[in-house]
PDB file of C-alpha atoms in Angstrom:
ATOM      1  CA  UNK A   1      32.535 -16.523   6.076  1.00 48.00           C
ATOM      2  CA  UNK A   2      28.993 -15.529   6.950  1.00 65.00           C
ATOM      3  CA  UNK A   3      26.402 -18.002   5.718  1.00 66.00           C
ATOM      4  CA  UNK A   4      25.126 -16.444   2.229  1.00 70.00           C
ATOM      5  CA  UNK A   5      25.832 -12.975   3.316  1.00 68.00           C
ATOM      6  CA  UNK A   6      26.536 -11.882  -0.803  1.00 71.00           C
ATOM      7  CA  UNK A   7      22.760 -12.432  -1.265  1.00 64.00           C
ATOM      8  CA  UNK A   8      21.828 -11.522   2.346  1.00 64.00           C
ATOM      9  CA  UNK A   9      23.417  -8.781   1.019  1.00 67.00           C
ATOM     10  CA  UNK A  10      22.122  -8.252  -2.844  1.00 62.00           C
ATOM     11  CA  UNK A  11      18.432  -8.634  -0.891  1.00 64.00           C
ATOM     12  CA  UNK A  12      18.818  -6.088   1.083  1.00 66.00           C
ATOM     13  CA  UNK A  13      20.490  -3.167  -1.900  1.00 72.00           C
ATOM     14  CA  UNK A  14      18.108  -0.360  -2.397  1.00 77.00           C
ATOM     15  CA  UNK A  15      18.861   2.107  -5.200  1.00 83.00           C
ATOM     16  CA  UNK A  16      16.601   5.279  -5.068  1.00 85.00           C
ATOM     17  CA  UNK A  17      16.698   8.851  -5.790  1.00 90.00           C
ATOM     18  CA  UNK A  18      17.822  10.268  -2.010  1.00 93.00           C
ATOM     19  CA  UNK A  19      16.320  13.480  -3.855  1.00 94.00           C
ATOM     20  CA  UNK A  20      13.260  12.440  -4.732  1.00 95.00           C
ATOM     21  CA  UNK A  21      13.014  11.007  -0.918  1.00 95.00           C
ATOM     22  CA  UNK A  22      13.650  14.529   0.241  1.00 96.00           C
ATOM     23  CA  UNK A  23      10.444  16.311  -1.900  1.00 96.00           C
ATOM     24  CA  UNK A  24       8.690  13.612  -1.163  1.00 96.00           C
ATOM     25  CA  UNK A  25       9.306  14.248   2.811  1.00 96.00           C
ATOM     26  CA  UNK A  26       9.136  17.438   3.003  1.00 97.00           C
ATOM     27  CA  UNK A  27       4.941  17.235   0.729  1.00 96.00           C
ATOM     28  CA  UNK A  28       4.641  15.385   3.961  1.00 96.00           C
ATOM     29  CA  UNK A  29       4.350  17.708   6.553  1.00 96.00           C
ATOM     30  CA  UNK A  30       4.214  20.774   4.665  1.00 95.00           C
ATOM     31  CA  UNK A  31       8.109  21.695   4.747  1.00 95.00           C
ATOM     32  CA  UNK A  32       9.785  24.017   2.061  1.00 95.00           C
ATOM     33  CA  UNK A  33      13.125  21.689   0.824  1.00 95.00           C
ATOM     34  CA  UNK A  34      15.335  24.356   2.309  1.00 95.00           C
ATOM     35  CA  UNK A  35      14.149  23.711   6.044  1.00 96.00           C
ATOM     36  CA  UNK A  36      15.612  19.922   5.015  1.00 96.00           C
ATOM     37  CA  UNK A  37      18.416  19.289   7.628  1.00 96.00           C
ATOM     38  CA  UNK A  38      19.388  15.965   6.912  1.00 96.00           C
ATOM     39  CA  UNK A  39      18.536  12.470   6.074  1.00 96.00           C
ATOM     40  CA  UNK A  40      20.497   9.686   7.407  1.00 95.00           C
ATOM     41  CA  UNK A  41      20.122   6.519   8.037  1.00 93.00           C
ATOM     42  CA  UNK A  42      18.491   5.320  11.739  1.00 90.00           C
ATOM     43  CA  UNK A  43      18.494   0.960  11.618  1.00 87.00           C
ATOM     44  CA  UNK A  44      17.659  -1.807   9.519  1.00 81.00           C
ATOM     45  CA  UNK A  45      15.240  -4.678   9.622  1.00 77.00           C
ATOM     46  CA  UNK A  46      14.349  -7.611   8.050  1.00 74.00           C
ATOM     47  CA  UNK A  47      12.183  -6.414   5.738  1.00 77.00           C
ATOM     48  CA  UNK A  48      13.083  -2.218   5.765  1.00 83.00           C
ATOM     49  CA  UNK A  49      15.305   0.135   6.546  1.00 90.00           C
ATOM     50  CA  UNK A  50      15.016   3.915   8.627  1.00 93.00           C
ATOM     51  CA  UNK A  51      15.993   7.178   7.292  1.00 95.00           C
ATOM     52  CA  UNK A  52      15.805   9.820   9.488  1.00 97.00           C
ATOM     53  CA  UNK A  53      14.943  12.914   7.491  1.00 97.00           C
ATOM     54  CA  UNK A  54      15.790  15.903   9.915  1.00 97.00           C
ATOM     55  CA  UNK A  55      14.426  19.022   9.534  1.00 97.00           C
ATOM     56  CA  UNK A  56      16.030  22.941  11.157  1.00 96.00           C
ATOM     57  CA  UNK A  57      13.824  23.067  13.881  1.00 96.00           C
ATOM     58  CA  UNK A  58      15.194  19.017  14.648  1.00 94.00           C
ATOM     59  CA  UNK A  59      10.979  18.261  13.685  1.00 95.00           C
ATOM     60  CA  UNK A  60      11.863  14.623  12.645  1.00 96.00           C
ATOM     61  CA  UNK A  61       9.328  12.483   9.660  1.00 96.00           C
ATOM     62  CA  UNK A  62      10.423   8.356   9.479  1.00 96.00           C
ATOM     63  CA  UNK A  63      11.383   6.795   5.893  1.00 96.00           C
ATOM     64  CA  UNK A  64      11.072   3.471   5.719  1.00 92.00           C
ATOM     65  CA  UNK A  65      12.354   2.054   2.386  1.00 90.00           C
ATOM     66  CA  UNK A  66      11.290  -1.616   2.114  1.00 84.00           C
ATOM     67  CA  UNK A  67      13.788  -4.360   0.454  1.00 81.00           C
ATOM     68  CA  UNK A  68      13.640  -5.904  -2.798  1.00 71.00           C
ATOM     69  CA  UNK A  69      12.823  -9.035  -0.786  1.00 64.00           C
ATOM     70  CA  UNK A  70       9.090  -7.581   0.813  1.00 64.00           C
ATOM     71  CA  UNK A  71       6.078  -8.778  -0.828  1.00 64.00           C
ATOM     72  CA  UNK A  72       3.676  -8.277  -2.154  1.00 72.00           C
ATOM     73  CA  UNK A  73       4.901  -5.068  -2.548  1.00 71.00           C
ATOM     74  CA  UNK A  74       1.561  -3.294  -3.466  1.00 77.00           C
ATOM     75  CA  UNK A  75      -0.607  -4.870  -0.766  1.00 83.00           C
ATOM     76  CA  UNK A  76       2.236  -4.977   2.010  1.00 84.00           C
ATOM     77  CA  UNK A  77       3.033  -1.670   1.397  1.00 86.00           C
ATOM     78  CA  UNK A  78      -0.781  -0.599   1.319  1.00 89.00           C
ATOM     79  CA  UNK A  79      -1.930  -2.664   5.058  1.00 91.00           C
ATOM     80  CA  UNK A  80       0.491  -1.522   6.588  1.00 91.00           C
ATOM     81  CA  UNK A  81      -0.391   2.241   5.723  1.00 92.00           C
ATOM     82  CA  UNK A  82      -4.490   1.066   6.710  1.00 94.00           C
ATOM     83  CA  UNK A  83      -3.543  -0.710   9.766  1.00 94.00           C
ATOM     84  CA  UNK A  84      -1.752   1.709  10.982  1.00 94.00           C
ATOM     85  CA  UNK A  85      -4.784   4.040  10.286  1.00 94.00           C
ATOM     86  CA  UNK A  86      -7.376   2.022  11.711  1.00 93.00           C
ATOM     87  CA  UNK A  87      -5.210   1.282  14.924  1.00 92.00           C
ATOM     88  CA  UNK A  88      -4.262   4.905  15.589  1.00 90.00           C
ATOM     89  CA  UNK A  89      -8.786   5.770  15.032  1.00 90.00           C
ATOM     90  CA  UNK A  90      -9.046   3.218  18.192  1.00 88.00           C
ATOM     91  CA  UNK A  91      -6.278   5.682  20.331  1.00 86.00           C
ATOM     92  CA  UNK A  92      -3.615   3.609  20.432  1.00 88.00           C
ATOM     93  CA  UNK A  93      -0.217   5.114  20.240  1.00 87.00           C
ATOM     94  CA  UNK A  94       1.133   4.262  16.256  1.00 91.00           C
ATOM     95  CA  UNK A  95       2.931   6.958  14.417  1.00 93.00           C
ATOM     96  CA  UNK A  96       0.327   8.552  12.054  1.00 94.00           C
ATOM     97  CA  UNK A  97       1.233   7.766   8.143  1.00 95.00           C
ATOM     98  CA  UNK A  98       1.710  10.569   6.280  1.00 96.00           C
ATOM     99  CA  UNK A  99       2.078   9.838   3.049  1.00 94.00           C
ATOM    100  CA  UNK A 100       3.410   5.966   0.694  1.00 92.00           C
ATOM    101  CA  UNK A 101       3.184   4.959  -2.621  1.00 87.00           C
ATOM    102  CA  UNK A 102       1.993   1.158  -2.797  1.00 65.00           C
ATOM    103  CA  UNK A 103       4.407   0.194  -5.384  1.00 67.00           C
ATOM    104  CA  UNK A 104       7.936   0.936  -6.918  1.00 68.00           C
ATOM    105  CA  UNK A 105       6.052   3.438  -9.957  1.00 77.00           C
ATOM    106  CA  UNK A 106       7.170   6.454  -8.345  1.00 88.00           C
ATOM    107  CA  UNK A 107       9.473   9.142  -8.458  1.00 90.00           C
ATOM    108  CA  UNK A 108      11.766   7.660  -5.369  1.00 91.00           C
ATOM    109  CA  UNK A 109      11.559   4.307  -7.473  1.00 86.00           C
ATOM    110  CA  UNK A 110      11.057   2.622  -4.569  1.00 84.00           C
ATOM    111  CA  UNK A 111       8.285   1.107  -1.672  1.00 85.00           C
ATOM    112  CA  UNK A 112       9.038   4.070   1.142  1.00 90.00           C
ATOM    113  CA  UNK A 113       6.175   4.991   3.486  1.00 93.00           C
ATOM    114  CA  UNK A 114       6.371   8.429   5.471  1.00 97.00           C
ATOM    115  CA  UNK A 115       5.951   8.221   8.880  1.00 96.00           C
ATOM    116  CA  UNK A 116       5.693  10.130  12.539  1.00 95.00           C
ATOM    117  CA  UNK A 117       8.202   9.749  14.494  1.00 94.00           C
ATOM    118  CA  UNK A 118       6.725   9.579  18.193  1.00 89.00           C
ATOM    119  CA  UNK A 119       8.878  11.416  21.081  1.00 87.00           C
ATOM    120  CA  UNK A 120       9.786   9.569  24.674  1.00 87.00           C
ATOM    121  CA  UNK A 121      13.364   6.717  25.200  1.00 88.00           C
ATOM    122  CA  UNK A 122      12.759   3.635  23.894  1.00 86.00           C
ATOM    123  CA  UNK A 123      12.155   1.654  26.804  1.00 91.00           C
ATOM    124  CA  UNK A 124      15.249  -1.096  26.227  1.00 89.00           C
ATOM    125  CA  UNK A 125      17.151   1.939  27.458  1.00 92.00           C
ATOM    126  CA  UNK A 126      15.289   1.944  30.631  1.00 92.00           C
ATOM    127  CA  UNK A 127      13.380  -1.239  31.241  1.00 94.00           C
ATOM    128  CA  UNK A 128      17.169  -1.842  34.286  1.00 94.00           C
ATOM    129  CA  UNK A 129      17.523   1.259  35.695  1.00 95.00           C
ATOM    130  CA  UNK A 130      13.302   1.288  36.371  1.00 95.00           C
ATOM    131  CA  UNK A 131      12.247   0.162  40.163  1.00 95.00           C
ATOM    132  CA  UNK A 132       9.462  -2.657  40.450  1.00 95.00           C
ATOM    133  CA  UNK A 133       7.558  -0.171  40.744  1.00 96.00           C
ATOM    134  CA  UNK A 134       7.985   1.374  37.850  1.00 96.00           C
ATOM    135  CA  UNK A 135       8.047  -1.280  36.144  1.00 96.00           C
ATOM    136  CA  UNK A 136       4.605  -3.103  37.265  1.00 96.00           C
ATOM    137  CA  UNK A 137       2.886   0.818  35.727  1.00 96.00           C
ATOM    138  CA  UNK A 138       4.475  -0.629  32.350  1.00 95.00           C
ATOM    139  CA  UNK A 139       3.949  -3.203  32.005  1.00 95.00           C
ATOM    140  CA  UNK A 140      -0.164  -2.216  32.796  1.00 96.00           C
ATOM    141  CA  UNK A 141       0.509   0.752  30.120  1.00 93.00           C
ATOM    142  CA  UNK A 142       1.252  -1.981  27.455  1.00 92.00           C
ATOM    143  CA  UNK A 143      -1.905  -3.913  28.383  1.00 94.00           C
ATOM    144  CA  UNK A 144      -4.012  -1.822  28.224  1.00 91.00           C
ATOM    145  CA  UNK A 145      -2.782  -0.663  24.724  1.00 89.00           C
ATOM    146  CA  UNK A 146      -3.130  -4.686  23.635  1.00 90.00           C
ATOM    147  CA  UNK A 147      -6.753  -4.579  25.362  1.00 90.00           C
ATOM    148  CA  UNK A 148      -7.627  -1.599  22.604  1.00 87.00           C
ATOM    149  CA  UNK A 149      -6.503  -3.237  20.076  1.00 84.00           C
ATOM    150  CA  UNK A 150      -7.872  -6.936  20.426  1.00 87.00           C
ATOM    151  CA  UNK A 151     -11.375  -5.736  21.326  1.00 88.00           C
ATOM    152  CA  UNK A 152     -11.298  -4.238  17.480  1.00 88.00           C
ATOM    153  CA  UNK A 153     -13.488  -6.728  15.548  1.00 86.00           C
ATOM    154  CA  UNK A 154     -13.431  -7.469  12.533  1.00 88.00           C
ATOM    155  CA  UNK A 155     -16.155  -9.205   9.717  1.00 88.00           C
ATOM    156  CA  UNK A 156     -13.497 -11.476   8.126  1.00 88.00           C
ATOM    157  CA  UNK A 157      -9.774 -12.642   7.821  1.00 87.00           C
ATOM    158  CA  UNK A 158      -7.511 -10.983   5.517  1.00 91.00           C
ATOM    159  CA  UNK A 159      -5.512  -7.886   5.874  1.00 92.00           C
ATOM    160  CA  UNK A 160      -6.381  -4.366   5.968  1.00 93.00           C
ATOM    161  CA  UNK A 161      -6.626  -1.549   3.494  1.00 93.00           C
ATOM    162  CA  UNK A 162      -7.695   1.779   2.397  1.00 93.00           C
ATOM    163  CA  UNK A 163     -10.288   0.760  -0.235  1.00 92.00           C
ATOM    164  CA  UNK A 164      -8.480   3.366  -2.920  1.00 91.00           C
ATOM    165  CA  UNK A 165      -5.814   1.376  -2.651  1.00 90.00           C
ATOM    166  CA  UNK A 166      -7.721  -2.269  -3.834  1.00 89.00           C
ATOM    167  CA  UNK A 167      -7.870  -2.299  -7.850  1.00 83.00           C
ATOM    168  CA  UNK A 168     -12.368  -2.544  -8.700  1.00 79.00           C
ATOM    169  CA  UNK A 169     -11.857  -5.899  -9.437  1.00 78.00           C
ATOM    170  CA  UNK A 170     -10.909  -7.569  -6.017  1.00 82.00           C
ATOM    171  CA  UNK A 171     -13.285  -8.832  -3.518  1.00 86.00           C
ATOM    172  CA  UNK A 172     -13.238  -6.710  -0.121  1.00 89.00           C
ATOM    173  CA  UNK A 173     -15.150  -6.341   2.731  1.00 90.00           C
ATOM    174  CA  UNK A 174     -16.058  -3.145   4.615  1.00 90.00           C
ATOM    175  CA  UNK A 175     -14.364  -2.693   8.518  1.00 91.00           C
ATOM    176  CA  UNK A 176     -15.362   1.426   8.087  1.00 89.00           C
ATOM    177  CA  UNK A 177     -15.828   3.906   5.448  1.00 87.00           C
ATOM    178  CA  UNK A 178     -12.666   3.859   4.349  1.00 90.00           C
ATOM    179  CA  UNK A 179     -11.058   1.017   5.483  1.00 93.00           C
ATOM    180  CA  UNK A 180     -11.470  -3.080   4.205  1.00 93.00           C
ATOM    181  CA  UNK A 181     -10.769  -6.459   4.556  1.00 93.00           C
ATOM    182  CA  UNK A 182      -8.964  -7.295   1.236  1.00 91.00           C
ATOM    183  CA  UNK A 183      -6.678 -10.186  -0.009  1.00 89.00           C
ATOM    184  CA  UNK A 184      -3.927 -11.906   2.626  1.00 85.00           C
ATOM    185  CA  UNK A 185      -0.618  -9.828   2.439  1.00 80.00           C
ATOM    186  CA  UNK A 186       0.736 -12.120   4.555  1.00 79.00           C
ATOM    187  CA  UNK A 187       4.011 -12.891   3.510  1.00 71.00           C
ATOM    188  CA  UNK A 188       4.170 -16.564   3.291  1.00 72.00           C
ATOM    189  CA  UNK A 189       0.800 -16.600   0.748  1.00 68.00           C
ATOM    190  CA  UNK A 190       2.962 -15.159  -1.917  1.00 71.00           C
ATOM    191  CA  UNK A 191       7.138 -15.580  -1.419  1.00 71.00           C
ATOM    192  CA  UNK A 192       8.858 -17.274  -4.255  1.00 69.00           C
ATOM    193  CA  UNK A 193       7.001 -19.037  -6.518  1.00 71.00           C
ATOM    194  CA  UNK A 194       3.742 -18.473  -4.481  1.00 76.00           C
ATOM    195  CA  UNK A 195       3.621 -15.615  -6.033  1.00 71.00           C
ATOM    196  CA  UNK A 196       2.133 -17.005  -9.367  1.00 73.00           C
ATOM    197  CA  UNK A 197      -0.640 -19.535  -7.401  1.00 71.00           C
ATOM    198  CA  UNK A 198      -4.555 -18.936  -9.005  1.00 79.00           C
ATOM    199  CA  UNK A 199      -5.245 -19.260  -4.748  1.00 76.00           C
ATOM    200  CA  UNK A 200      -7.723 -17.733  -2.981  1.00 74.00           C
ATOM    201  CA  UNK A 201      -6.191 -14.981  -0.731  1.00 79.00           C
ATOM    202  CA  UNK A 202      -9.419 -14.355   1.045  1.00 72.00           C
ATOM    203  CA  UNK A 203     -11.101 -12.115   2.813  1.00 86.00           C
ATOM    204  CA  UNK A 204     -12.674 -14.752   4.428  1.00 83.00           C
ATOM    205  CA  UNK A 205     -15.368 -14.381   6.508  1.00 79.00           C
ATOM    206  CA  UNK A 206     -14.846 -16.260   9.597  1.00 62.00           C
ATOM    207  CA  UNK A 207     -18.413 -17.750  12.222  1.00 51.00           C
ATOM    208  CA  UNK A 208     -16.014 -15.547  14.860  1.00 48.00           C
ATOM    209  CA  UNK A 209     -17.422 -12.464  16.299  1.00 46.00           C
ATOM    210  CA  UNK A 210     -13.241 -10.920  16.075  1.00 48.00           C
ATOM    211  CA  UNK A 211     -11.661 -12.701  12.577  1.00 51.00           C
ATOM    212  CA  UNK A 212      -7.907 -12.466  12.792  1.00 50.00           C
ATOM    213  CA  UNK A 213      -6.129  -9.895  10.905  1.00 59.00           C
ATOM    214  CA  UNK A 214      -2.344 -10.628   8.827  1.00 57.00           C
TER     215      UNK A 214
END
């Protein structure tokens, strides 16, 4: 018997409107609903289920649906979107965010994010068939990407958001014209009863040049 299997399944159960998700995916990339070919599950993780929305010409969009255990729902989705936007602006090869509602109060009925599907083959499918020279080349590319995002400087510790996604009463510190550092969206600060605690979750100014972003 698997440990807590019934509980784990309940945590990953997502009830959502498939037609509404299809419309949202089409709207996000300027496609007509008649162009939609299929919606299929691609993968599952610890906090999300990934669906692939494919159009008749083969173009695909990824829809990431968040489990009920993803907390804080508003801050987590909004922070992920802003973090990807900032990395993309710094030429780090991450998928573009096409659309997202910060919470579950939307037509789909669940928190979701629509993302660009990056072309390519998973490294895990090729690694063991590569020669040493190719592996070294790949590792240098990975180090270069890490150097790019590790060199980004922040004025405070916390989580990143688009300014529009924070309530007017929430404290924030600007990073750019659109991106700000706001309260942490780190799961441990909001898990179960911790969400009700009246504690300062940031942002926290740092004396160092590179503040930590969750």
